Coordinates of C-alpha atoms and ligand atoms in Angstrom, one line a residue:
Chain A
M1 CA 22.8 -16.2 20.1
I2 CA 24.0 -14.3 23.1
N3 CA 22.3 -13.8 26.3
H4 CA 21.1 -17.4 26.8
P5 CA 22.1 -18.1 30.4
N6 CA 24.5 -21.0 30.3
K7 CA 24.4 -22.8 33.5
E8 CA 27.6 -24.8 33.0
L9 CA 29.8 -21.8 32.5
G10 CA 32.3 -21.1 35.3
G11 CA 32.9 -17.8 36.9
W12 CA 35.7 -16.7 34.6
Q13 CA 33.9 -17.8 31.5
L14 CA 30.8 -15.9 32.6
F15 CA 32.9 -12.9 33.2
R16 CA 34.4 -13.1 29.7
K17 CA 31.0 -13.8 28.1
Y18 CA 29.5 -10.8 29.7
F19 CA 32.1 -8.4 28.5
S20 CA 32.3 -9.9 24.9
E21 CA 28.5 -9.4 24.7
L22 CA 28.8 -5.9 26.0
W23 CA 31.5 -5.1 23.4
F24 CA 29.4 -6.7 20.7
G25 CA 26.4 -4.5 21.7
I26 CA 28.4 -1.3 21.8
R27 CA 29.9 -2.1 18.4
T28 CA 26.5 -2.6 16.7
L29 CA 25.3 0.7 18.2
L30 CA 28.4 2.5 17.0
K31 CA 27.9 1.1 13.5
G32 CA 24.4 2.6 13.4
L33 CA 25.7 5.8 14.9
R34 CA 28.3 6.1 12.2
I35 CA 25.6 6.1 9.5
T36 CA 23.3 8.7 11.3
S37 CA 26.2 11.0 12.0
G38 CA 27.5 10.6 8.5
Y39 CA 24.1 12.0 7.3
F40 CA 24.2 14.7 10.0
F41 CA 27.4 16.1 8.7
S42 CA 26.7 15.9 5.0
P43 CA 24.3 18.8 4.1
K44 CA 24.0 17.6 0.5
E45 CA 22.0 14.6 1.6
I46 CA 19.3 16.9 3.0
I47 CA 16.1 16.2 1.1
T48 CA 13.6 18.0 3.2
E49 CA 11.3 20.2 1.2
Q50 CA 10.7 23.6 2.8
Y51 CA 7.0 23.6 2.2
P52 CA 5.1 26.1 2.3
E53 CA 8.1 28.5 1.8
N54 CA 8.9 26.9 -1.5
R55 CA 5.4 27.4 -2.9
A56 CA 6.7 29.6 -5.7
T57 CA 9.1 26.8 -7.0
L58 CA 7.0 23.8 -6.1
K59 CA 5.8 22.1 -9.2
M60 CA 3.7 19.0 -9.2
F61 CA 3.9 16.4 -11.9
D62 CA 1.8 17.1 -14.9
R63 CA -0.4 14.1 -14.3
F64 CA -0.9 14.6 -10.6
K65 CA -4.5 14.2 -9.8
G66 CA -5.3 17.2 -7.6
E67 CA -8.9 18.0 -8.7
V68 CA -11.1 17.6 -11.8
I69 CA -11.2 20.7 -14.0
M70 CA -12.7 21.6 -17.3
S71 CA -10.4 23.3 -19.6
H72 CA -11.5 26.5 -21.3
T73 CA -10.1 28.2 -24.4
A74 CA -9.1 31.9 -24.4
E75 CA -12.6 32.7 -25.8
N76 CA -14.2 31.0 -22.9
R77 CA -15.2 27.9 -24.8
H78 CA -15.3 24.5 -23.2
R79 CA -15.8 21.1 -24.9
C80 CA -18.5 19.6 -22.7
T81 CA -21.7 18.6 -24.6
G82 CA -23.6 17.7 -21.5
C83 CA -24.0 14.1 -22.4
G84 CA -23.8 12.9 -18.8
I85 CA -21.4 10.0 -19.4
C86 CA -19.0 11.2 -16.7
E87 CA -21.9 11.4 -14.2
M88 CA -22.9 7.8 -15.1
N89 CA -19.3 6.6 -14.6
C90 CA -18.5 8.3 -11.4
P91 CA -18.6 5.7 -8.7
N92 CA -19.7 8.0 -5.9
G93 CA -21.9 10.7 -7.4
S94 CA -19.3 13.4 -7.3
I95 CA -20.6 14.8 -10.6
Q96 CA -24.0 16.3 -11.5
V97 CA -24.5 17.5 -15.1
I98 CA -27.4 19.9 -15.5
T99 CA -28.4 20.6 -19.1
R100 CA -30.6 23.2 -20.6
K101 CA -32.5 23.6 -24.0
E102 CA -30.6 25.8 -26.4
T103 CA -31.6 27.1 -29.8
T104 CA -28.9 27.0 -32.4
P105 CA -28.7 29.9 -35.0
E106 CA -30.4 27.6 -37.5
G107 CA -33.4 27.5 -35.2
K108 CA -32.9 23.9 -34.0
S109 CA -33.3 23.2 -30.3
V110 CA -30.5 21.1 -28.8
R111 CA -29.5 20.1 -25.3
G112 CA -26.5 21.9 -24.0
L113 CA -24.6 22.1 -20.7
D114 CA -26.0 24.4 -18.1
K115 CA -23.9 23.5 -15.1
H116 CA -21.3 20.8 -14.5
I117 CA -21.3 20.5 -10.8
Y118 CA -18.4 18.7 -9.2
H119 CA -18.1 17.8 -5.5
L120 CA -14.5 17.7 -4.7
G121 CA -15.1 16.5 -1.2
M122 CA -16.6 13.3 -2.5
C123 CA -14.2 12.7 -5.4
T124 CA -11.9 9.7 -5.0
F125 CA -9.7 10.6 -8.0
C126 CA -10.4 7.4 -9.7
G127 CA -10.0 9.1 -13.1
L128 CA -13.1 7.4 -14.7
C129 CA -14.8 10.7 -15.6
V130 CA -11.7 12.0 -17.4
K131 CA -11.1 8.8 -19.1
S132 CA -14.7 8.2 -20.3
C133 CA -15.6 11.7 -21.5
P134 CA -16.1 11.3 -25.2
S135 CA -15.2 14.9 -26.0
D136 CA -12.2 15.2 -23.8
A137 CA -13.7 18.0 -21.8
L138 CA -12.4 17.1 -18.4
A139 CA -8.8 16.9 -17.1
F140 CA -7.0 16.8 -13.8
G141 CA -5.7 19.9 -12.3
Q142 CA -2.5 20.0 -10.2
K143 CA -3.8 22.2 -7.4
F144 CA -3.7 20.3 -4.1
E145 CA -4.3 22.9 -1.4
H146 CA -8.0 22.3 -0.9
A147 CA -8.5 23.0 2.7
V148 CA -11.5 25.2 3.3
F149 CA -13.5 26.2 6.3
N150 CA -16.9 25.3 5.0
R151 CA -17.5 22.2 3.0
H152 CA -19.9 23.8 0.6
H153 CA -16.8 25.5 -0.9
L154 CA -15.8 22.1 -2.1
T155 CA -18.7 22.0 -4.5
K156 CA -17.7 23.7 -7.7
V157 CA -19.2 24.5 -11.0
L158 CA -16.7 23.5 -13.6
N159 CA -17.9 25.4 -16.6
Q160 CA -17.0 29.1 -16.2
P161 CA -19.9 31.5 -16.2
G162 CA -21.0 32.5 -19.7
S163 CA -18.9 29.9 -21.4
L164 CA -20.1 28.2 -24.6
L165 CA -19.5 25.0 -26.4
Q166 CA -16.5 25.0 -28.7
K167 CA -17.6 25.1 -32.3
E168 CA -16.2 21.9 -33.7
I169 CA -17.8 19.8 -31.0
K170 CA -21.2 18.6 -31.9
A171 CA -23.9 19.0 -29.2
S172 CA -26.2 16.0 -28.9
Chain B
M1 CA -0.2 -4.5 46.3
A2 CA -2.8 -1.8 46.2
Q3 CA -4.9 -0.8 49.1
T4 CA -8.1 1.0 48.7
S5 CA -9.4 1.0 52.3
D6 CA -9.0 -1.2 55.3
S7 CA -12.0 -3.4 54.7
H8 CA -11.6 -3.5 51.0
Q9 CA -8.2 -4.9 50.0
V10 CA -7.4 -5.6 46.4
I11 CA -4.4 -7.8 45.9
I12 CA -2.8 -8.3 42.6
G13 CA -1.2 -11.6 43.2
E14 CA 1.3 -13.4 41.2
H15 CA -1.2 -15.6 39.3
E16 CA -4.0 -13.2 39.0
Q17 CA -5.0 -12.3 35.5
Y18 CA -6.4 -9.0 34.3
T19 CA -7.6 -7.8 31.0
I20 CA -6.5 -4.7 29.2
N21 CA -7.4 -3.2 25.8
M22 CA -4.7 -2.3 23.4
G23 CA -6.3 -0.2 20.8
P24 CA -8.5 0.6 18.9
Q25 CA -6.4 3.8 18.8
H26 CA -2.9 2.6 19.5
P27 CA 0.2 3.9 17.8
S28 CA 1.7 0.4 17.3
T29 CA -1.4 -1.2 15.7
H30 CA -1.0 1.1 12.7
G31 CA -4.7 1.5 12.4
V32 CA -7.9 0.9 14.3
L33 CA -7.5 -2.6 15.6
R34 CA -8.2 -3.7 19.1
F35 CA -6.4 -6.4 21.0
E36 CA -8.0 -7.6 24.2
L37 CA -5.1 -8.8 26.2
S38 CA -5.2 -11.1 29.2
L39 CA -2.1 -10.3 31.3
E40 CA -0.3 -11.8 34.2
G41 CA 1.9 -8.9 35.2
E42 CA 3.5 -8.0 32.0
T43 CA 3.3 -11.4 30.4
V44 CA 0.6 -12.0 27.8
V45 CA -1.5 -15.1 28.5
G46 CA -4.2 -14.5 26.0
V47 CA -4.9 -12.2 23.0
R48 CA -8.3 -11.8 21.4
S49 CA -8.3 -9.5 18.3
H50 CA -11.3 -7.4 17.5
C51 CA -11.5 -6.1 14.0
G52 CA -14.2 -4.2 12.1
Y53 CA -13.5 -0.6 13.3
I54 CA -12.8 0.5 9.7
H55 CA -15.3 -1.7 7.9
R56 CA -16.5 0.2 4.9
G57 CA -18.5 -2.6 3.2
I58 CA -16.3 -2.7 0.1
E59 CA -17.5 -6.2 -0.8
K60 CA -21.1 -4.9 -0.7
M61 CA -20.3 -1.7 -2.5
C62 CA -18.8 -3.8 -5.3
E63 CA -22.2 -5.3 -5.9
V64 CA -23.5 -2.0 -7.1
S65 CA -20.4 -1.0 -9.0
T66 CA -19.5 -1.7 -12.5
Y67 CA -16.3 -3.6 -13.1
Q68 CA -14.3 -0.5 -13.8
Q69 CA -15.6 1.1 -10.7
I70 CA -14.6 -1.8 -8.5
I71 CA -10.9 -0.9 -9.2
H72 CA -10.9 2.3 -7.2
L73 CA -12.4 0.4 -4.2
T74 CA -9.7 -2.2 -4.1
D75 CA -7.1 0.6 -3.8
R76 CA -8.5 1.3 -0.4
M77 CA -8.2 -2.2 1.0
D78 CA -4.5 -2.8 1.2
Y79 CA -3.5 0.7 0.4
L80 CA 0.2 -0.1 0.3
S81 CA -0.4 -2.7 -2.5
A82 CA -2.7 -0.6 -4.5
H83 CA -1.3 -1.6 -7.8
I84 CA -1.4 -5.2 -7.0
N85 CA -5.0 -5.1 -5.8
N86 CA -6.0 -3.4 -9.0
E87 CA -4.2 -6.0 -11.0
A88 CA -6.0 -8.8 -9.1
V89 CA -9.5 -7.5 -10.1
S90 CA -8.4 -6.7 -13.6
L91 CA -6.9 -10.2 -14.1
C92 CA -10.1 -11.7 -12.8
V93 CA -12.3 -9.7 -15.2
E94 CA -10.0 -10.5 -18.1
K95 CA -10.0 -14.1 -17.2
A96 CA -13.8 -14.1 -17.3
L97 CA -13.9 -12.4 -20.6
G98 CA -11.1 -14.4 -22.1
I99 CA -9.1 -11.3 -23.0
E100 CA -5.4 -11.5 -23.5
V101 CA -3.8 -8.1 -22.7
P102 CA -0.8 -6.9 -24.8
E103 CA 2.7 -8.0 -23.8
R104 CA 3.7 -4.5 -23.0
V105 CA 0.9 -4.2 -20.5
K106 CA 1.9 -7.4 -18.8
V107 CA 5.4 -6.2 -18.4
I108 CA 4.5 -2.8 -17.1
R109 CA 2.0 -4.3 -14.7
T110 CA 4.6 -6.6 -13.3
I111 CA 7.1 -3.7 -13.0
L112 CA 4.5 -1.6 -11.1
S113 CA 3.7 -4.6 -8.9
E114 CA 7.3 -5.0 -7.9
L115 CA 7.8 -1.3 -7.3
T116 CA 4.8 -1.4 -5.1
R117 CA 6.3 -4.4 -3.2
V118 CA 9.5 -2.5 -2.7
G119 CA 7.7 0.6 -1.6
S120 CA 5.6 -1.4 0.8
H121 CA 8.5 -3.2 2.4
L122 CA 10.4 0.0 2.8
L123 CA 7.5 1.5 4.6
W124 CA 7.2 -1.6 6.7
W125 CA 10.9 -1.4 7.6
S126 CA 10.5 2.2 8.6
A127 CA 7.5 1.5 10.8
F128 CA 9.0 -1.7 12.2
G129 CA 12.1 0.2 13.3
M130 CA 9.8 2.7 14.9
D131 CA 7.9 0.0 16.7
M132 CA 11.2 -1.1 18.2
G133 CA 12.0 2.4 19.2
A134 CA 14.4 3.4 16.4
L135 CA 13.0 6.6 15.0
T136 CA 15.8 7.1 12.4
T137 CA 14.7 4.2 10.3
F138 CA 11.5 5.9 9.7
F139 CA 13.2 8.8 8.0
Y140 CA 15.5 6.7 5.9
G141 CA 12.8 4.3 4.7
M142 CA 10.5 7.1 3.9
R143 CA 13.3 8.9 2.0
D144 CA 13.9 6.0 -0.2
R145 CA 10.3 5.2 -0.7
E146 CA 9.7 8.7 -1.9
K147 CA 11.7 7.8 -5.1
I148 CA 9.2 5.1 -5.8
L149 CA 6.2 7.4 -5.1
D150 CA 7.7 9.9 -7.5
I151 CA 7.6 7.3 -10.3
F152 CA 4.0 6.5 -9.4
E153 CA 3.0 10.1 -9.3
E154 CA 4.7 10.9 -12.6
S155 CA 3.1 8.0 -14.4
C156 CA -0.2 7.4 -12.7
G157 CA -1.1 10.7 -11.1
G158 CA -1.4 9.3 -7.6
R159 CA 1.1 8.6 -4.9
L160 CA -0.7 6.0 -2.8
L161 CA -4.0 5.2 -4.5
Q162 CA -3.3 5.2 -8.1
S163 CA -6.3 3.3 -9.7
F164 CA -4.0 2.8 -12.6
I165 CA -4.3 -0.8 -13.7
C166 CA -7.8 -1.4 -15.0
P167 CA -9.6 -4.2 -16.9
G168 CA -8.1 -4.3 -20.3
G169 CA -4.8 -2.8 -19.5
L170 CA -3.8 0.5 -18.0
M171 CA -5.7 3.8 -17.5
H172 CA -3.2 5.6 -19.8
D173 CA 0.3 5.0 -21.0
V174 CA 3.3 5.3 -18.6
H175 CA 5.3 8.5 -18.6
P176 CA 8.3 8.7 -21.0
N177 CA 10.6 9.0 -17.9
F178 CA 9.3 5.8 -16.4
V179 CA 12.1 3.6 -17.6
A180 CA 14.9 6.1 -16.9
R181 CA 13.7 6.7 -13.4
I182 CA 13.6 3.0 -12.5
R183 CA 17.1 2.5 -14.0
E184 CA 18.2 5.2 -11.6
L185 CA 16.2 3.7 -8.6
I186 CA 17.8 0.2 -8.8
P187 CA 21.4 1.2 -8.1
Y188 CA 20.3 3.8 -5.7
L189 CA 18.4 1.3 -3.6
R190 CA 21.2 -1.3 -4.0
K191 CA 23.5 1.3 -2.4
K192 CA 21.1 2.2 0.5
L193 CA 20.0 -1.3 1.5
P194 CA 23.3 -2.3 3.1
E195 CA 23.0 0.8 5.2
Y196 CA 19.7 -0.6 6.5
D197 CA 21.5 -3.7 7.6
R198 CA 24.2 -1.8 9.4
L199 CA 21.7 0.5 11.0
L200 CA 19.1 -1.9 12.2
T201 CA 19.5 -5.5 11.2
G202 CA 22.8 -5.9 13.1
N203 CA 21.7 -3.8 15.9
I204 CA 21.9 -5.6 19.3
I205 CA 18.6 -4.3 20.6
L206 CA 16.7 -5.4 17.5
Q207 CA 18.3 -8.8 17.5
E208 CA 17.6 -9.4 21.2
R209 CA 14.1 -8.3 20.8
T210 CA 13.2 -10.4 17.7
R211 CA 15.2 -13.6 17.9
N212 CA 13.2 -16.5 19.2
I213 CA 10.2 -14.2 19.7
G214 CA 6.8 -15.2 18.3
V215 CA 7.9 -18.4 16.7
L216 CA 5.5 -19.5 14.0
S217 CA 5.9 -23.1 13.0
R218 CA 5.3 -24.1 9.4
Q219 CA 2.3 -26.3 10.4
Q220 CA 0.8 -23.4 12.2
A221 CA 1.4 -21.0 9.2
I222 CA -0.4 -23.5 6.9
A223 CA -3.2 -24.1 9.4
W224 CA -3.9 -20.4 9.9
G225 CA -3.4 -19.5 6.3
V226 CA -0.5 -17.2 6.9
T227 CA 0.8 -16.2 3.5
G228 CA 3.3 -13.8 2.2
P229 CA 6.6 -12.8 3.9
S230 CA 5.1 -13.8 7.2
G231 CA 4.5 -17.4 6.0
R232 CA 7.7 -17.6 4.2
G233 CA 9.6 -16.7 7.3
S234 CA 8.3 -20.1 8.6
A235 CA 9.5 -22.0 5.4
F236 CA 6.0 -22.1 4.0
S237 CA 6.5 -21.8 0.3
C238 CA 3.5 -19.9 -0.7
D239 CA 4.6 -17.3 -3.3
V240 CA 1.9 -17.1 -5.9
R241 CA 4.4 -15.5 -8.3
V242 CA 6.4 -18.8 -8.3
H243 CA 3.6 -21.3 -8.0
E244 CA 1.0 -19.8 -10.3
P245 CA 2.7 -17.1 -12.3
Y246 CA 0.5 -14.3 -13.7
S247 CA 1.2 -11.3 -15.9
A248 CA 4.9 -11.4 -16.8
Y249 CA 6.2 -13.5 -13.8
D250 CA 6.5 -16.5 -16.1
R251 CA 9.4 -15.0 -18.0
V252 CA 11.5 -13.8 -15.0
K253 CA 13.4 -15.7 -12.5
V254 CA 11.8 -15.3 -9.1
N255 CA 13.7 -16.7 -6.2
E256 CA 11.4 -17.4 -3.3
V257 CA 12.9 -16.1 -0.1
L258 CA 12.4 -18.7 2.6
Y259 CA 13.6 -18.7 6.2
H260 CA 13.2 -21.6 8.6
Q261 CA 13.3 -20.1 12.0
G262 CA 9.8 -18.7 12.0
D263 CA 10.5 -16.0 14.5
T264 CA 10.1 -12.3 14.2
F265 CA 13.7 -11.9 13.0
A266 CA 13.1 -14.4 10.2
R267 CA 10.1 -12.5 9.0
Y268 CA 12.2 -9.3 9.2
R269 CA 14.9 -10.9 7.1
V270 CA 12.4 -12.3 4.5
R271 CA 11.1 -8.8 3.9
L272 CA 14.5 -7.2 3.5
D273 CA 15.6 -10.0 1.2
E274 CA 12.5 -9.6 -0.8
I275 CA 13.4 -6.0 -1.6
H276 CA 16.7 -7.3 -3.2
E277 CA 14.7 -10.0 -5.0
S278 CA 12.2 -7.4 -6.3
L279 CA 15.0 -5.2 -7.5
S280 CA 16.4 -8.1 -9.5
I281 CA 13.1 -8.8 -11.0
L282 CA 12.9 -5.1 -12.0
E283 CA 16.3 -5.4 -13.5
Q284 CA 15.3 -8.4 -15.6
L285 CA 12.1 -6.7 -16.8
I286 CA 13.2 -3.1 -17.4
D287 CA 14.9 -3.9 -20.7
Q288 CA 12.0 -6.2 -21.8
I289 CA 9.3 -3.5 -22.1
P290 CA 8.2 -3.9 -25.8
E291 CA 8.3 -0.9 -28.0
G292 CA 5.1 0.9 -28.9
N293 CA 2.4 2.6 -27.0
D294 CA -0.4 0.0 -26.7
Y295 CA -1.4 0.3 -23.2
A296 CA -4.8 -1.4 -23.2
V297 CA -7.2 -3.4 -25.3
K298 CA -10.4 -1.8 -26.3
M299 CA -13.1 -2.6 -23.8
K300 CA -16.8 -2.0 -24.0
P301 CA -17.9 1.0 -22.0
I302 CA -20.0 -1.3 -19.9
I303 CA -18.4 -4.7 -19.2
K304 CA -20.7 -7.6 -18.7
L305 CA -19.1 -10.8 -17.5
P306 CA -20.6 -14.1 -18.7
A307 CA -22.6 -15.7 -16.0
G308 CA -20.5 -17.9 -13.7
D309 CA -17.9 -17.5 -11.0
Y310 CA -14.2 -16.6 -11.4
Y311 CA -11.3 -16.7 -9.1
Q312 CA -7.9 -15.0 -9.4
R313 CA -5.1 -14.9 -6.9
V314 CA -2.1 -12.6 -6.9
E315 CA 0.8 -12.0 -4.5
T316 CA 0.6 -8.7 -2.7
A317 CA 3.2 -7.3 -0.5
R318 CA 1.6 -9.0 2.4
G319 CA 0.5 -12.3 1.0
E320 CA -2.0 -13.9 -1.2
L321 CA -5.0 -11.8 -2.3
G322 CA -7.8 -13.9 -3.9
V323 CA -10.6 -12.3 -5.9
Y324 CA -13.8 -14.3 -6.3
M325 CA -16.5 -12.9 -8.5
V326 CA -19.9 -14.3 -9.3
S327 CA -21.7 -12.8 -12.3
D328 CA -25.1 -13.4 -13.7
G329 CA -24.3 -11.7 -16.9
E330 CA -25.4 -8.2 -15.8
K331 CA -23.2 -5.1 -15.5
Y332 CA -22.8 -5.5 -11.8
P333 CA -21.4 -8.5 -10.1
V334 CA -23.7 -10.6 -7.9
R335 CA -21.1 -11.2 -5.3
V336 CA -17.4 -10.2 -4.9
K337 CA -15.3 -11.8 -2.2
F338 CA -11.8 -10.8 -1.4
R339 CA -9.5 -13.3 0.3
S340 CA -7.3 -10.7 1.9
P341 CA -4.0 -11.7 3.2
N342 CA -4.1 -9.6 6.4
F343 CA -7.2 -11.1 7.7
S344 CA -5.5 -14.5 7.9
N345 CA -2.3 -13.1 9.1
L346 CA -3.9 -11.2 11.9
F347 CA -5.4 -14.0 13.9
V348 CA -2.3 -16.1 14.2
I349 CA -1.1 -13.4 16.7
E350 CA -3.4 -15.0 19.2
Q351 CA -1.0 -18.0 19.2
L352 CA 2.2 -16.2 18.8
A353 CA 2.1 -13.7 21.5
V354 CA 1.2 -16.0 24.4
G355 CA 4.0 -16.2 26.9
H356 CA 5.7 -13.1 25.7
K357 CA 5.7 -9.6 27.1
I358 CA 3.5 -6.8 25.9
A359 CA 6.4 -5.1 24.2
D360 CA 7.1 -8.3 22.3
L361 CA 3.5 -8.3 21.1
V362 CA 4.2 -5.0 19.5
A363 CA 7.3 -6.6 17.8
I364 CA 5.2 -9.6 16.6
S365 CA 2.3 -7.6 15.2
G366 CA 4.9 -5.3 13.5
S367 CA 6.6 -8.3 11.9
L368 CA 3.3 -9.6 10.6
D369 CA 3.0 -6.2 8.7
L370 CA -0.7 -5.7 9.2
V371 CA -2.7 -3.2 7.2
I372 CA -5.9 -2.8 9.1
P373 CA -8.2 -1.6 6.3
D374 CA -7.4 -4.7 4.4
I375 CA -8.5 -6.8 7.4
D376 CA -11.9 -5.0 7.7
R377 CA -12.5 -4.1 4.1
Ligands
SF4_401 S1 -17.8 16.4 -19.2 FE1 -17.6 14.9 -20.9 S2 -18.7 13.1 -20.2 FE2 -19.2 14.8 -18.8 S3 -21.2 15.6 -19.6 FE3 -19.5 16.8 -20.5 S4 -19.0 15.9 -22.4 FE4 -20.3 14.4 -21.3
SF4_402 S1 -12.3 11.2 -10.5 FE1 -13.7 9.5 -10.1 S2 -14.7 10.1 -8.2 FE2 -13.8 11.9 -9.0 S3 -15.4 12.9 -10.2 FE3 -14.2 11.7 -11.6 S4 -15.3 9.7 -11.7 FE4 -16.0 10.8 -9.8

């Protein structure tokens, strides 16, 4: 390599070595500059996303894990039977399933979902709840703008108020 | 020479040592790591590394987690090798249960691991350039890594921490675009990588600052357990993919990248060459994904390993990760121990940096590619 002081070199050789090294250094720098200036002058290489101005067109991938949601049909029906399997599988206690006694039209009393509480602030998006739910009630939503001023806003009730269990799903 | 008062004279002489802390919050340590430096002027005469600032007790948490739940904890050790960490635990559990996963899962796991490795090395290259004062590399590396993150995001739902590989296979099937995107990625990166060489590798400043700096001999590498690209830069052949193939590595040709100089520049070259190598592995595997959609074998909701202890090692982007599990037949493991590559790679810095300047310490620690959460766990 260059720049190892060579004691045996004479004055003229040292002089030449100095300038050849200088030239070598400048050449490598120019090489790099050619690349950067190439990008500077080619606007089609710009990949910066103008967030948040592009909010209207910004679309996340369908599988993006932004938050856990419970899907509801148009008639405000969800699929959660309140079995509590997701709560058991969650590694950090982000889910609390609160059930209540319900009476079916036939007069039987069954356990149904009262509140499906989800702590977004604790969730690590491991996906175990969504995967383990036997009635496919949970899914991942794509919303990712979760900043709030008070952390209790991060605790959500996933089942919408007044929602009922979808007919074809059997309550336990 | 500094003078406080007439009677009180403090002289910093030529051979006087003083101690200074680098970190825990220091931009060049890439995390919360503290180096206690003994300096003589600007020359480092001693380094003591203090770790533990980001200790989260992952090994202890594993003892109260089911085997499926352990997966998401391993993501958070070496977050740049998340897929490979997940794979290590999954392989260990599968080994204990004697489960053979479908061929398709093996190939996809290997592809994901190699993508992770490329992504990790690209990020390393970006950050290393920045450690050296070249800010441009950061943008270029991140730009290309974004393509890989897009593949992960589309298929796994996460960009950095995917928790995608789980005992028995994968969490869900990969996205239909998966193969097409990787086919696009390979030529794209092949085109961009020579640019990296022109921009940074040949750069005079980088060469002057990395050649013959922090020379790690092969004996030292073995004695300190330095694995991964850092060990291979010292001609220590330690690639688990070659020596103990797991998943689909037995059916591809893996060339181990070895350099003999052992200096910072050799470690730099190993990583860049490994990107090329990973791309060629991806090329070999991308046409080999078996048809179908079996992405996992059916597992019991609660996995119980037979009593005994199990060990599995894999090659992460930073070296050899070993997972040691002791089970007594219950649903939680009794003990989980991770042999993390960064922990071993870190402490060799106490040998390498001695005699160099502080700025060289930054180059050396950058070339070891430390991920601090993996050291502390
Ligand atoms: S979301 Fe699914 S797993 Fe959780 S309580 Fe409801 S039905 Fe059970
Ligand atoms: S994604 Fe994981 S951490 Fe989040 S609520 Fe579901 S099980 Fe719990």
